[in-house]
XYZ file of C-alpha atoms in Angstrom:
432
model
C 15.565 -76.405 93.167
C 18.429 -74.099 92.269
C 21.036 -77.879 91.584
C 18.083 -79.542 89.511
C 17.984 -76.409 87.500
C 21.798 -76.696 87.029
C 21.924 -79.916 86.003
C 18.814 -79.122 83.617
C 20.405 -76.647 81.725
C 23.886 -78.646 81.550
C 22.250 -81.344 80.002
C 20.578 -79.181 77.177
C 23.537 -77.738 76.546
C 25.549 -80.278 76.149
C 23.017 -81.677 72.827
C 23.880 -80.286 69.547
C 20.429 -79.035 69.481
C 16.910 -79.035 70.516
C 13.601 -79.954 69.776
C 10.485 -77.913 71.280
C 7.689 -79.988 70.902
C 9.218 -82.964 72.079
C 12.219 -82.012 74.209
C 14.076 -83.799 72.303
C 17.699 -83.379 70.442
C 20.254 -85.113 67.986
C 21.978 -83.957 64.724
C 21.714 -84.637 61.011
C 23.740 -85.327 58.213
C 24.277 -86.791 54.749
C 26.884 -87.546 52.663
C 26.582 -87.034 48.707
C 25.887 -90.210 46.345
C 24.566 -90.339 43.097
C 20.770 -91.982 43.328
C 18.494 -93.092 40.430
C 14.569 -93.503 40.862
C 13.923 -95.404 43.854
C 10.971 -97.787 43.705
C 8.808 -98.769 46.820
C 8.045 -102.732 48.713
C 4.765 -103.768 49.455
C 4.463 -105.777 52.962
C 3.629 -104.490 56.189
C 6.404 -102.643 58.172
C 5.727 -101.407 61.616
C 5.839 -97.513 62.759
C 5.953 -95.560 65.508
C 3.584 -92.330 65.647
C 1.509 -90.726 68.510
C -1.587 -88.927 66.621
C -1.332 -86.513 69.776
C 1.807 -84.677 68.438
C 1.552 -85.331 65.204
C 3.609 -82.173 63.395
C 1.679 -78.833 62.141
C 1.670 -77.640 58.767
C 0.342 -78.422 55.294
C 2.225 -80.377 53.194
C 2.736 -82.513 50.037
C 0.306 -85.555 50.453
C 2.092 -88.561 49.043
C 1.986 -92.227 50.180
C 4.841 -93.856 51.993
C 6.689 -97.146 51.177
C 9.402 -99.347 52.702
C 12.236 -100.593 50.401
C 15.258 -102.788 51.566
C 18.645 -103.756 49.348
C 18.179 -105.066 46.437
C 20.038 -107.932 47.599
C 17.367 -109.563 49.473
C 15.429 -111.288 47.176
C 11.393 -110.988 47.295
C 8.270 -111.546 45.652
C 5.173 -109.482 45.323
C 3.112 -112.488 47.258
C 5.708 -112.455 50.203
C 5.923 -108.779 50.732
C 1.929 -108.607 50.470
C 2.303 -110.726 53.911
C 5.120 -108.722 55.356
C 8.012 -111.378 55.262
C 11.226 -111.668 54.225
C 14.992 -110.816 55.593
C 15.448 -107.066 56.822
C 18.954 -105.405 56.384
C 20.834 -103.988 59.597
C 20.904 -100.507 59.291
C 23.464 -97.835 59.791
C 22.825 -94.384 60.941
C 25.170 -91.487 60.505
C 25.929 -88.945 63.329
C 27.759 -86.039 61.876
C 27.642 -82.362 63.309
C 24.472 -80.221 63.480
C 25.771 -77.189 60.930
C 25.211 -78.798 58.143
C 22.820 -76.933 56.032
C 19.388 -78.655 54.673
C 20.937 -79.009 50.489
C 23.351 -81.370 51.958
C 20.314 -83.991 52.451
C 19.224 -84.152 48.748
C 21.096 -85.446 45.678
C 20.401 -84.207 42.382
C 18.015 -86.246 41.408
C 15.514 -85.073 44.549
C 16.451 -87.467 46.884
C 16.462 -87.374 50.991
C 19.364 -88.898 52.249
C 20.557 -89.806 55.530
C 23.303 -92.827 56.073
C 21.973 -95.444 54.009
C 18.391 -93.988 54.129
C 17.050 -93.037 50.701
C 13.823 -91.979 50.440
C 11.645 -90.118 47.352
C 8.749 -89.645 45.310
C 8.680 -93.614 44.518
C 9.327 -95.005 48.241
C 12.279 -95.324 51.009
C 14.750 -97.911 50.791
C 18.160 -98.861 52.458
C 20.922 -99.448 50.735
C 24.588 -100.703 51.622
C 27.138 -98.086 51.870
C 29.890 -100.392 50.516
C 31.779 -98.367 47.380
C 32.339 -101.248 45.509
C 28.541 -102.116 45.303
C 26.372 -99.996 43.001
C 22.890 -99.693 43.854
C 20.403 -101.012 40.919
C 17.317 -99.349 40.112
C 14.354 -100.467 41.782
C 11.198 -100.501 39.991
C 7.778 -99.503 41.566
C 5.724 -102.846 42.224
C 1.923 -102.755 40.499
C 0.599 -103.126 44.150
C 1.853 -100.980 45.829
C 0.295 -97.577 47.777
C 0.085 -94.672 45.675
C -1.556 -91.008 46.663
C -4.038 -91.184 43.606
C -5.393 -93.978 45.191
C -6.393 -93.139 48.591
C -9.463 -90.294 49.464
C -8.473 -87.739 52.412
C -11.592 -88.096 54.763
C -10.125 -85.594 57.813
C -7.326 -84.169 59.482
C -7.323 -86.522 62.681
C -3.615 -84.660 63.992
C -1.705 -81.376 63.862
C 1.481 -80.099 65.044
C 4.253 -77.853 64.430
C 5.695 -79.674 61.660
C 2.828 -81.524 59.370
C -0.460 -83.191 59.818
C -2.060 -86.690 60.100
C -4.640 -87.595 57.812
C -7.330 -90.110 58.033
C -7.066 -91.453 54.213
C -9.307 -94.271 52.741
C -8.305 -96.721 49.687
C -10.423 -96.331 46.742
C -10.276 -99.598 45.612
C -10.050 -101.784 48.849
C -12.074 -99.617 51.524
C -9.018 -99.532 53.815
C -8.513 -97.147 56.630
C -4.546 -95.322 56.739
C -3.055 -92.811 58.896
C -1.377 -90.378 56.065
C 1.248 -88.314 58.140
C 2.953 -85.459 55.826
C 6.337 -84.087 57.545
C 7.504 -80.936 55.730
C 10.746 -80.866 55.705
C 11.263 -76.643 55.967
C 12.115 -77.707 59.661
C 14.941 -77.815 61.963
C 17.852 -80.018 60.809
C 17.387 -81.973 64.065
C 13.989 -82.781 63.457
C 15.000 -84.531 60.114
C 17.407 -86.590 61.731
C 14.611 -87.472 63.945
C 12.501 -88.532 60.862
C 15.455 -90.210 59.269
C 15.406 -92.391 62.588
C 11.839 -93.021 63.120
C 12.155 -94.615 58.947
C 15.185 -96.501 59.236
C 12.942 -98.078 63.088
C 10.096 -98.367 61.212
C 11.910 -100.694 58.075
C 13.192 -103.093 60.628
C 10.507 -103.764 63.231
C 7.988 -106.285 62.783
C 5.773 -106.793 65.369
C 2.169 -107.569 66.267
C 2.398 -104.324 69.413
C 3.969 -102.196 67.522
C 2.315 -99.670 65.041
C 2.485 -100.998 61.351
C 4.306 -98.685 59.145
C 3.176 -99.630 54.912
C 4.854 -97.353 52.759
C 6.978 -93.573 52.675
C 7.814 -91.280 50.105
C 10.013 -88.186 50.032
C 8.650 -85.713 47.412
C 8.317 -81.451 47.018
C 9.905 -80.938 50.443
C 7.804 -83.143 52.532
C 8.004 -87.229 53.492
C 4.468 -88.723 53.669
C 4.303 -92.067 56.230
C 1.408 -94.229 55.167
C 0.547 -95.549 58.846
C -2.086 -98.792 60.313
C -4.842 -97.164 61.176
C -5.618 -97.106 65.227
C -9.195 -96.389 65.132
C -9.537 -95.886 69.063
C -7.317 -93.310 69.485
C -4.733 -93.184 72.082
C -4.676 -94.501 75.620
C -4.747 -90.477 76.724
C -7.479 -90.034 74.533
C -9.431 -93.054 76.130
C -9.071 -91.822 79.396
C -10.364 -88.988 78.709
C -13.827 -90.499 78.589
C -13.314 -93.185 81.541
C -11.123 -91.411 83.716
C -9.820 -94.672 85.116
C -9.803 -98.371 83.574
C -10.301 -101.334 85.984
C -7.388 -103.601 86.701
C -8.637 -106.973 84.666
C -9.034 -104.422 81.914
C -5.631 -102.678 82.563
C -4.002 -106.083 83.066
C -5.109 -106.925 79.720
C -3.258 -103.827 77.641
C -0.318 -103.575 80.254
C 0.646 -107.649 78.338
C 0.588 -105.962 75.526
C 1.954 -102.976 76.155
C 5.356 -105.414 77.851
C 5.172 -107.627 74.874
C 6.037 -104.507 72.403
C 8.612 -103.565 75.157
C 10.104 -107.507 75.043
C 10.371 -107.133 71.624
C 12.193 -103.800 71.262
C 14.400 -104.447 74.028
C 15.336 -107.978 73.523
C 15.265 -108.369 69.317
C 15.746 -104.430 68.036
C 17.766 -103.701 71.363
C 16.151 -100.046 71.150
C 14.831 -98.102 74.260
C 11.664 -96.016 73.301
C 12.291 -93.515 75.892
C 8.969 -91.320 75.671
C 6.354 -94.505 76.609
C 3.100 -92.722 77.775
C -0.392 -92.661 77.288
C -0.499 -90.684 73.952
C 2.069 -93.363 72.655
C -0.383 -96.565 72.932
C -2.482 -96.497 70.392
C -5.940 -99.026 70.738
C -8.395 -100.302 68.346
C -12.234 -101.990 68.415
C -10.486 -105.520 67.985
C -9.071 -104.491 71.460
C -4.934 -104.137 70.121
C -2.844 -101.878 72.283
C 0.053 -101.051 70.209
C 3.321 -98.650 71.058
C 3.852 -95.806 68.635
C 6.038 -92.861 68.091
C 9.548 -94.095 68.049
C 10.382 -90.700 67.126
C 12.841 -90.295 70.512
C 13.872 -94.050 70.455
C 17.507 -94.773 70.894
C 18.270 -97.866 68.349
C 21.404 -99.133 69.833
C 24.629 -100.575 68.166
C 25.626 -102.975 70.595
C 23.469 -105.091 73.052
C 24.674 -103.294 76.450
C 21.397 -101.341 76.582
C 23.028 -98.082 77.946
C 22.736 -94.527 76.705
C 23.639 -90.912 77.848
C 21.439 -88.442 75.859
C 18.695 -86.637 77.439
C 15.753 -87.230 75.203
C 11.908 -87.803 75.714
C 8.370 -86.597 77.924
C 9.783 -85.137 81.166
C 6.429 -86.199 83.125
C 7.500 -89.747 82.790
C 11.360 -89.796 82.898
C 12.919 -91.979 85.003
C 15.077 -90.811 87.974
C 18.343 -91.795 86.350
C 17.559 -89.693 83.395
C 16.482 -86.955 84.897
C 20.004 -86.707 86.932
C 21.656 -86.943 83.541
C 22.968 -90.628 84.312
C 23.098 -93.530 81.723
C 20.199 -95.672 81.506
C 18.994 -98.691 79.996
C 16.048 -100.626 79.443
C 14.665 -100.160 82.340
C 13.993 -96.676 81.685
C 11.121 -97.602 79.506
C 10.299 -99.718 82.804
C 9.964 -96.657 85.173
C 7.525 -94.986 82.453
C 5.685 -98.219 82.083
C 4.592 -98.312 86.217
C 3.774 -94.466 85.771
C 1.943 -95.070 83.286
C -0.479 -98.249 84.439
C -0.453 -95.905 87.898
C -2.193 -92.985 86.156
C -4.769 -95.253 84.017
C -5.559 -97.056 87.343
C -5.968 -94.077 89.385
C -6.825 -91.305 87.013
C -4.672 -88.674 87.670
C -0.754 -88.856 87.253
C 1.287 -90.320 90.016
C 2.910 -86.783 90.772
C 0.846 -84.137 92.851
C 2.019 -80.915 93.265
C 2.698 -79.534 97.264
C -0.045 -77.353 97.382
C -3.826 -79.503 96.914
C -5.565 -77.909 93.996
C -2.567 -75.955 92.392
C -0.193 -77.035 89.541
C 3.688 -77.582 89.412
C 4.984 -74.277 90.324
C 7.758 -74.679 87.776
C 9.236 -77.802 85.494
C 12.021 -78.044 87.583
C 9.651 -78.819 90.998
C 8.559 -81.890 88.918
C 11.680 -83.056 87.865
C 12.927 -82.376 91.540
C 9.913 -84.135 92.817
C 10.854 -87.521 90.703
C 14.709 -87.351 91.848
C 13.928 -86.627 95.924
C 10.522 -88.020 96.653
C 9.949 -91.654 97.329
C 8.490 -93.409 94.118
C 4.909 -93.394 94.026
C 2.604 -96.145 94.751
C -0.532 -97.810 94.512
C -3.291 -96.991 96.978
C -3.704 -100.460 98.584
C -6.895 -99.419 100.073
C -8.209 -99.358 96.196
C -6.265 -101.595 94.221
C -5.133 -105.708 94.653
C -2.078 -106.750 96.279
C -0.704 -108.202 92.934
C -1.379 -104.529 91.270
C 0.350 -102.773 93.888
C 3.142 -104.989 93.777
C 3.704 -104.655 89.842
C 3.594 -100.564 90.129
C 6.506 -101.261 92.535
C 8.290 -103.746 90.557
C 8.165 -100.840 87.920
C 8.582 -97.876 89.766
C 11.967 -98.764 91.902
C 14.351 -95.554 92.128
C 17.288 -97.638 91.392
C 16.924 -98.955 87.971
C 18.807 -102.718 88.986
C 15.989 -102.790 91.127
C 13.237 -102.866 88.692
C 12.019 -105.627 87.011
C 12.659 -106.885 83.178
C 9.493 -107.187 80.563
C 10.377 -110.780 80.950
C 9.915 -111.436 84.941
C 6.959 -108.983 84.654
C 5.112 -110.683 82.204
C 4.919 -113.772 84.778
C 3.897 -111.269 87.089
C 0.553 -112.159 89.478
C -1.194 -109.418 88.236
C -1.144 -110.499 84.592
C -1.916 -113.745 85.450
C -4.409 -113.414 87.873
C -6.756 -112.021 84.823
C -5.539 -114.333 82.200
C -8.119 -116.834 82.956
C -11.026 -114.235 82.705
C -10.481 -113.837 78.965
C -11.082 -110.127 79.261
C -12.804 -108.446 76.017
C -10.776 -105.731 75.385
C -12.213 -104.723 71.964
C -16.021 -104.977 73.343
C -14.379 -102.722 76.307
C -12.668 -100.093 73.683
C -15.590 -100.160 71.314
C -18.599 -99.336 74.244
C -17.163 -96.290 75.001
C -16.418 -95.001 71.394
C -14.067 -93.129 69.674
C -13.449 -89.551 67.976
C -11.712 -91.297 65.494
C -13.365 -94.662 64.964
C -14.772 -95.649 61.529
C -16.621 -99.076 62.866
C-alpha cells in the first residue's frame, strides 16, 4: 500500500499541475499576435463532452462555431454537410506560470497555439510569419445565441454549465456548454485541447461539435444533442443490459475507438460509462475528449498520468508509457460493469467500500484482471472481456481484431433495435 502510494504521489508531482475534478494535468500558454474579428463555419464538427461533469458556474451564454484557415476553400452548401479539408493542428506546451492576460490579444481574443477563438467563432490559423491571417466574415447561417431558447440546465460542475438550448427557427435540440474561463490555467489548456480535437474529428461515434465562441470571459460549445443521456445514466434504470444489446453499443463504442486511434492517432484515456453518450435512434457515441492525448507522431505512446482512476489501465497506474491499448483495458471494464452491474473491482471486505484510493489502484496493479462470470454470460462474451482486460497491454487485442470478434458477430444477424431498447426505458433528458 505504502509503494503504490509512492509512486502515486511521484507521478502528481512530476505534472506541472492538477486538475480536481478530473485528475487530470497539463499546462497553458500563448504567445501574442495581433487578431482581427474572427468569423465562424457552418458544418458539423464532432466534440467530446460527458454531461456528467460538465463544469459549475454561470457564465456568458454564447453559441460556438468551428473555423479552419482561410486557405481551405469552402462554400456555405458544403459546410452545411460537414465536408471539406481540415488543417493539422499544432498545440503549444509552454510552462504553467504564465498568468491568464497572456491568453487574450487586444482585441478580446483567446489564444492558444494556433487556436483563436471569440465572440464570432474559433478558427485555426497557420503560425507561419510570413502569412497574414485575413478577416473572416460571419456566414448568414450560422449559430448565433439570439437564436436559440434555454429550456434547462441538463449539467453542472465546477467550472460552467450545460444547457439544453432549442433553435427558434428550426426546432433543433443543442447541448450549450458555457466554460468560464476565471479557472485554473490548466483547465484552459484543457479547453484549448478539447477545441482544437473537436475541429478535426469527423465521425459518425463521436459527439458532433457545431460551433464555439470565446466572449466576456467564458467559451460557449454548441454540442449534438444526446437525448438519452449517458451509458451511467442508463444503467441507472436497468442495472445491467443483455449481451445482444451490449454487443450492439460495444461496435460502436470500437468503431469511435478505430477511428481515433487509427485516423486522429489520439488515445481518449478517460473511456467510461459517463463518456458514451446514447440517443432514441439507438447511437452510442464517445464524448469528453477533455483528457485525450492527440499525438504528434503515429507511435501511440505517452507518459502523462491523466484520466478516471476506476478505469486506468495497469500500465498507467504504475506510471509506465502506454498506448492504445489503454483505451482497450477501459473498454473490457467497461462492457464488464454494464453486463454485470456493478464495477469489476470489489473491495476485500463484502458490503464495505475501498478503504482508501490507493487499495483500488493497488487492487488493479496486483490482482489478476477481472473476468466474466461464465456461469452467466456466453463463451464469446467472456472471451472478449479477456481479450480486453489482459495485464500486459501487447496482450490485448486492437479495435480492429475485436471488431471480428465472436461476440459481435454472433448478434449481428439479430438486427438488434437499439433505439426501441434506449427509448422503452426513457430518459431524464429526452425531448422525443
Amino acid at each position: 500500500m505504502k509503494n503504490m502510494e509512492d509512486l502515486w504521489k511521484k507521478q502528481m508531482k512530476s505534472l506541472q499541475s492538477s486538475i480536481s475534478i478530473a485528475n487530470e494535468s497539463f499546462s497553458i500558454d500563448e504567445t501574442e499576435q495581433k487578431s482581427d474579428p474572427l468569423g465562424q463555419m457552418g458544418g458539423n464538427r464532432n466534440y467530446s463532452w460527458d454531461i456528467d461533469r460538465s463544469f459549475n458556474g454561470i457564465g456568458a451564454q454564447e453559441t460556438i462555431g468551428v473555423r479552419e484557415d482561410s486557405s481551405a476553400t469552402r462554400n456555405p452548401e458544403t459546410m452545411k454537410k460537414g465536408k471539406g479539408t481540415v488543417p493539422k493542428l499544432t498545440l503549444s506546451v509552454p510552462s504553467s506560470d504564465v498568468s491568464f492576460s497572456k491568453f487574450l490579444t487586444h482585441s478580446g481574443t483567446f489564444k492558444d497555439g494556433d487556436l483563436l477563438v471569440n465572440k464570432d467563432g474559433l478558427r485555426i490559423v497557420s503560425q507561419n510569419k510570413e502569412e497574414e491571417p485575413s478577416i473572416i466574415k460571419p456566414l448568414d447561417n450560422q449559430l448565433n445565441l439570439a437564436d436559440v431558447d434555454t429550456i434547462k440546465v441538463i449539467g453542472k460542475g465546477s467550472g460552467g454549465i450545460v444547457q439544453l438550448v432549442r433553435h427558434k427557427w428550426t426546432g433543433q435540440f443543442f447541448a450549450l456548454k458555457v466554460i468560464q474561463l476565471n479557472i485554473e490555467e490548466s483547465i484552459r489548456k484543457l479547453i484549448a485541447q478539447e477545441l482544437k480535437i473537436n475541429q478535426s474529428s469527423q465521425c459518425p461515434y463521436v459527439v458532433v461539435c457545431y460551433h464555439s465562441f470565446y466572449q466576456n470571459g467564458a467559451i460557449s460549445i454548441v454540442l449534438e444533442y444526446m437525448d438519452g443521456g449517458s451509458l451511467a445514466d442508463f444503467l441507472k434504470r436497468v442495472r445491467s443490459i443483455p449481451e445482444p444489446y451490449l454487443a450492439a453499443i460495444c461496435e460502436q463504442v470500437l468503431k469511435g475507438l478505430m477511428y481515433l486511434h487509427h485516423e486522429k492517432h489520439i488515445i481518449h484515456r478517460d473511456l467510461k460509462p459517463s463518456n458514451l453518450l446514447i440517443n432514441h435512434r439507438g447511437e452510442v457515441k464517445i464524448t469528453d475528449f477533455g483528457v485525450s492525448a492527440t499525438l504528434a507522431s503515429t507511435s501511440g505512446e505517452r507518459d502523462t498520468f491523466v484520466g478516471t482512476y476506476n478505469y486506468m489501465s495497469p500500465e498507467r497506474i504504475n506510471g509506465n508509457q502506454y498506448g492504445y491499448k489503454s483505451d482497450i483495458w477501459s473498454l473490457g471494464i467497461v462492457m464488464l460493469e454494464c453486463a454485470t452491474g456493478q464495477f469489476p473491482y470489489s473491495p476485500p471486505e463484502e458490503g464495505a467500500g475501498w478503504t482508501s484510493f490507493y487499495e483500488l489502484l493497488e487492487a488493479v496493479v496486483d490482482q489478476p484482471p477481472p473476468c466474466a462470470p461464465s456461469d452467466r454470460f456466453s463463451p464469446e462474451f467472456c472471451s472478449f472481456i479477456s481479450a480486453c482486460v489482459q495485464k500486459d497491454p501487447k496482450d490485448r487485442r486492437s479495435t480492429q481484431i475485436l471488431m471480428e470478434h465472436p461476440f459481435l458477430s454472433m448478434y449481428r444477424d439479430l438486427h438488434v433495435d437499439l433505439a426501441a431498447y434506449f427509448t422503452a426505458v426513457g430518459s431524464p433528458l429526452a425531448t422525443f
